[in-house]
Tab-separated table of C-alpha atoms in Angstrom:
chain	number	residue	atom	x	y	z
N	1	MET	CA	-151.147	-39.355	151.300
N	2	THR	CA	-152.149	-35.820	152.040
N	3	PHE	CA	-149.940	-33.199	153.593
N	4	ALA	CA	-151.849	-33.483	156.884
N	5	SER	CA	-151.434	-37.245	157.092
N	6	ASN	CA	-147.718	-36.878	156.310
N	7	MET	CA	-147.424	-34.365	159.148
N	8	ILE	CA	-149.149	-36.702	161.589
N	9	ILE	CA	-146.656	-39.449	160.820
N	10	TYR	CA	-143.756	-37.183	161.798
N	11	LEU	CA	-145.255	-35.817	165.026
N	12	ARG	CA	-143.310	-36.573	168.155
N	13	PRO	CA	-144.959	-39.212	170.364
N	14	THR	CA	-145.979	-36.658	173.016
N	15	LEU	CA	-147.649	-34.437	170.441
N	16	TRP	CA	-149.318	-37.463	168.896
N	17	LYS	CA	-150.722	-38.426	172.319
N	18	ARG	CA	-152.060	-34.879	172.832
N	19	LEU	CA	-153.664	-34.965	169.388
N	20	GLU	CA	-155.299	-38.324	170.153
N	21	THR	CA	-156.629	-36.909	173.441
N	22	LEU	CA	-158.030	-33.856	171.652
N	23	VAL	CA	-159.732	-35.967	168.967
N	24	SER	CA	-161.110	-38.279	171.642
N	25	ALA	CA	-162.512	-35.329	173.620
N	26	LEU	CA	-164.133	-33.857	170.508
N	27	MET	CA	-165.593	-37.243	169.599
N	28	LYS	CA	-167.015	-37.707	173.099
N	29	LYS	CA	-168.606	-34.250	172.938
N	30	ASP	CA	-170.180	-35.034	169.555
N	31	LEU	CA	-171.271	-38.425	170.820
N	32	ILE	CA	-173.028	-36.962	173.861
N	33	ALA	CA	-174.867	-34.461	171.656
N	34	LEU	CA	-175.918	-37.284	169.322
N	35	LEU	CA	-177.253	-39.630	172.030
N	36	PRO	CA	-180.967	-38.630	171.882
N	37	ARG	CA	-181.099	-39.090	168.097
N	38	LEU	CA	-179.105	-42.300	168.303
N	39	ARG	CA	-181.483	-43.643	170.946
N	40	ARG	CA	-184.530	-42.783	168.801
N	41	PHE	CA	-182.945	-44.559	165.863
N	42	ALA	CA	-182.115	-47.590	167.996
N	43	CYS	CA	-185.706	-47.661	169.325
N	44	SER	CA	-186.986	-47.732	165.762
N	45	LEU	CA	-184.767	-50.704	165.047
N	46	THR	CA	-185.336	-52.748	168.190
N	47	LEU	CA	-188.876	-51.640	169.135
N	48	SER	CA	-187.793	-51.894	172.767
N	49	VAL	CA	-186.421	-49.161	174.990
N	50	SER	CA	-184.177	-51.481	176.980
N	51	ASP	CA	-182.805	-53.167	173.855
N	52	ALA	CA	-182.306	-49.745	172.267
N	53	ASP	CA	-180.357	-48.547	175.297
N	54	ASP	CA	-178.172	-51.646	175.124
N	55	LEU	CA	-177.623	-51.092	171.406
N	56	VAL	CA	-176.677	-47.428	171.900
N	57	GLN	CA	-174.312	-48.353	174.712
N	58	GLU	CA	-172.635	-50.986	172.561
N	59	ALA	CA	-172.384	-48.536	169.642
N	60	CYS	CA	-170.793	-45.888	171.869
N	61	LEU	CA	-168.283	-48.358	173.255
N	62	ARG	CA	-167.446	-49.552	169.752
N	63	ALA	CA	-167.074	-45.973	168.495
N	64	LEU	CA	-164.763	-44.967	171.316
N	65	SER	CA	-162.650	-48.094	171.053
N	66	ARG	CA	-162.384	-47.808	167.284
N	67	SER	CA	-162.213	-44.049	166.916
N	68	ASP	CA	-159.328	-44.457	164.491
N	69	GLN	CA	-161.778	-45.930	161.949
N	70	TRP	CA	-163.788	-42.704	161.726
N	71	LYS	CA	-162.730	-40.553	158.808
N	72	PRO	CA	-162.997	-36.789	159.447
N	73	ASP	CA	-164.373	-36.227	155.926
N	74	GLN	CA	-167.352	-38.430	156.874
N	75	PRO	CA	-170.140	-36.884	159.011
N	76	PHE	CA	-169.850	-38.221	162.547
N	77	ASP	CA	-173.595	-38.867	162.883
N	78	PHE	CA	-173.617	-40.963	159.691
N	79	TRP	CA	-170.759	-43.032	161.042
N	80	MET	CA	-172.558	-43.573	164.357
N	81	PHE	CA	-175.892	-44.423	162.728
N	82	ARG	CA	-174.206	-46.888	160.399
N	83	LEU	CA	-172.284	-48.416	163.308
N	84	THR	CA	-175.534	-48.756	165.275
N	85	ARG	CA	-177.344	-50.299	162.324
N	86	ASN	CA	-174.535	-52.778	161.696
N	87	LEU	CA	-174.461	-53.807	165.358
N	88	TRP	CA	-178.233	-54.289	165.265
N	89	ILE	CA	-178.001	-56.435	162.127
N	90	SER	CA	-175.324	-58.552	163.803
N	91	GLU	CA	-177.515	-58.972	166.876
N	92	ILE	CA	-180.553	-59.949	164.774
N	93	ARG	CA	-178.459	-62.554	162.983
N	94	LYS	CA	-177.289	-63.948	166.325
N	95	GLN	CA	-180.879	-64.065	167.607
N	96	LYS	CA	-182.102	-65.826	164.486
N	97	VAL	CA	-179.474	-68.475	164.980
N	98	ARG	CA	-180.248	-68.841	168.698
N	99	PHE	CA	-183.993	-68.271	168.985
N	100	GLY	CA	-185.678	-67.893	165.618
N	101	LYS	CA	-187.050	-64.542	164.463
N	102	GLY	CA	-186.258	-62.568	167.634
N	103	GLN	CA	-188.922	-59.885	167.152
N	104	ILE	CA	-190.711	-58.095	169.964
N	105	PRO	CA	-194.499	-57.543	169.807
N	106	ALA	CA	-195.631	-53.907	169.593
N	107	GLU	CA	-197.648	-54.252	172.812
N	108	GLU	CA	-194.433	-54.836	174.740
N	109	SER	CA	-192.889	-51.701	173.282
N	110	ALA	CA	-195.617	-49.338	174.530
N	111	GLU	CA	-193.085	-47.772	176.899
N	112	LEU	CA	-191.529	-46.046	173.865
N	113	VAL	CA	-194.545	-43.787	173.606
N	114	GLN	CA	-194.895	-41.032	176.184
N	115	HIS	CA	-197.971	-38.916	175.460
N	116	ASP	CA	-200.254	-37.066	177.856
N	117	THR	CA	-203.649	-38.328	176.727
N	118	GLY	CA	-204.771	-41.902	176.556
N	119	GLU	CA	-206.151	-41.388	173.056
N	120	ASP	CA	-202.842	-40.031	171.758
N	121	ARG	CA	-201.014	-42.861	173.481
N	122	LEU	CA	-203.298	-45.452	171.911
N	123	ALA	CA	-202.877	-43.925	168.434
N	124	ALA	CA	-199.100	-43.769	168.847
N	125	VAL	CA	-198.934	-47.380	170.058
N	126	GLN	CA	-201.069	-48.471	167.103
N	127	LEU	CA	-198.853	-46.560	164.672
N	128	LEU	CA	-195.744	-47.985	166.318
N	129	GLY	CA	-197.233	-51.445	165.959
N	130	ARG	CA	-197.923	-50.812	162.293
N	131	VAL	CA	-194.398	-49.520	161.666
N	132	GLY	CA	-193.036	-52.523	163.568
N	133	ALA	CA	-195.131	-54.840	161.397
N	134	LEU	CA	-193.574	-53.426	158.238
N	135	PRO	CA	-190.692	-55.368	156.756
N	136	SER	CA	-187.489	-54.277	158.479
N	137	GLU	CA	-185.958	-52.669	155.387
N	138	LEU	CA	-189.054	-50.460	154.975
N	139	ALA	CA	-189.320	-49.519	158.659
N	140	VAL	CA	-185.674	-48.450	158.970
N	141	VAL	CA	-185.841	-46.222	155.892
N	142	LEU	CA	-189.178	-44.710	156.974
N	143	VAL	CA	-187.822	-43.850	160.428
N	144	ALA	CA	-184.623	-42.355	159.015
N	145	VAL	CA	-186.572	-40.073	156.657
N	146	SER	CA	-189.744	-39.308	158.618
N	147	VAL	CA	-188.536	-39.347	162.222
N	148	GLU	CA	-184.850	-38.474	162.025
N	149	GLY	CA	-185.347	-35.996	159.197
N	150	TYR	CA	-182.622	-37.273	156.903
N	151	SER	CA	-182.968	-36.495	153.221
N	152	TYR	CA	-183.286	-39.323	150.741
N	153	SER	CA	-179.658	-38.934	149.682
N	154	GLU	CA	-178.435	-38.866	153.297
N	155	THR	CA	-180.492	-41.969	154.081
N	156	ALA	CA	-179.086	-43.721	151.023
N	157	GLU	CA	-175.553	-42.948	152.153
N	158	LEU	CA	-176.317	-43.894	155.756
N	159	LEU	CA	-177.795	-47.275	154.846
N	160	ASP	CA	-175.459	-47.855	151.904
N	161	ILE	CA	-178.260	-48.342	149.369
N	162	PRO	CA	-179.144	-46.481	146.151
N	163	ILE	CA	-181.285	-43.345	146.474
N	164	GLY	CA	-183.962	-44.863	144.235
N	165	THR	CA	-184.261	-47.746	146.674
N	166	VAL	CA	-184.734	-45.282	149.536
N	167	MET	CA	-187.449	-43.445	147.618
N	168	SER	CA	-189.309	-46.612	146.695
N	169	ARG	CA	-189.073	-48.024	150.229
N	170	VAL	CA	-190.398	-44.818	151.786
N	171	HIS	CA	-193.228	-44.779	149.254
N	172	ARG	CA	-194.072	-48.444	149.859
N	173	ALA	CA	-193.928	-48.029	153.645
N	174	ARG	CA	-196.210	-44.977	153.602
N	175	LYS	CA	-198.579	-46.684	151.185
N	176	MET	CA	-198.737	-49.798	153.374
N	177	LEU	CA	-199.411	-47.705	156.489
N	178	ALA	CA	-202.110	-45.675	154.721
N	179	HIS	CA	-203.732	-48.875	153.455
N	180	GLN	CA	-203.718	-50.401	156.946
N	181	ILE	CA	-205.240	-47.261	158.481
N	182	ALA	CA	-207.901	-47.021	155.759
N	183	ALA	CA	-208.769	-50.701	156.160
N	184	GLN	CA	-209.159	-50.256	159.900
N	185	ALA	CA	-211.308	-47.128	159.435
N	186	GLU	CA	-213.611	-48.991	157.033
N	187	GLY	CA	-213.901	-51.886	159.456
N	188	VAL	CA	-214.773	-49.601	162.389
N	189	GLU	CA	-217.342	-47.386	160.648
């Protein structure tokens, strides 16, 4: 035990309650600031805005109810992203048991894309469809690195996989997307 944890044990109950309230307030503030990124991440997992919103809501509720599980030496956003990913995996497993694959077609997720021009919207929907067609383990890593801006090492820690696996998955995902785009361009021209 560290000195700080020893001190916490000996705090009077009223001080302990104040400390819990302070930590809870700080966590809520961090959570509110993280919501847009968390929603983007959830959208990349679910490919549906409404499902992503449900996932983020569930993750926030879980985080607030289990705030004691967060370790201050761990970045809060990593903890939230991992919590969100784990909830999503649990939901996918439940859906597979209940309904089969449980995937949503890219056409139904067009509401994720909000661009001004029809051409940009079409390109974004096509790219979203291609990312959604990638195997899940490739799509999640690609979104974490390319959309969320995490480094390879941060993504490895976030997803609890080796950094070499992150690098190879990003490479394979980009290669698959480039191949799909090139194949479509050859077919059109």
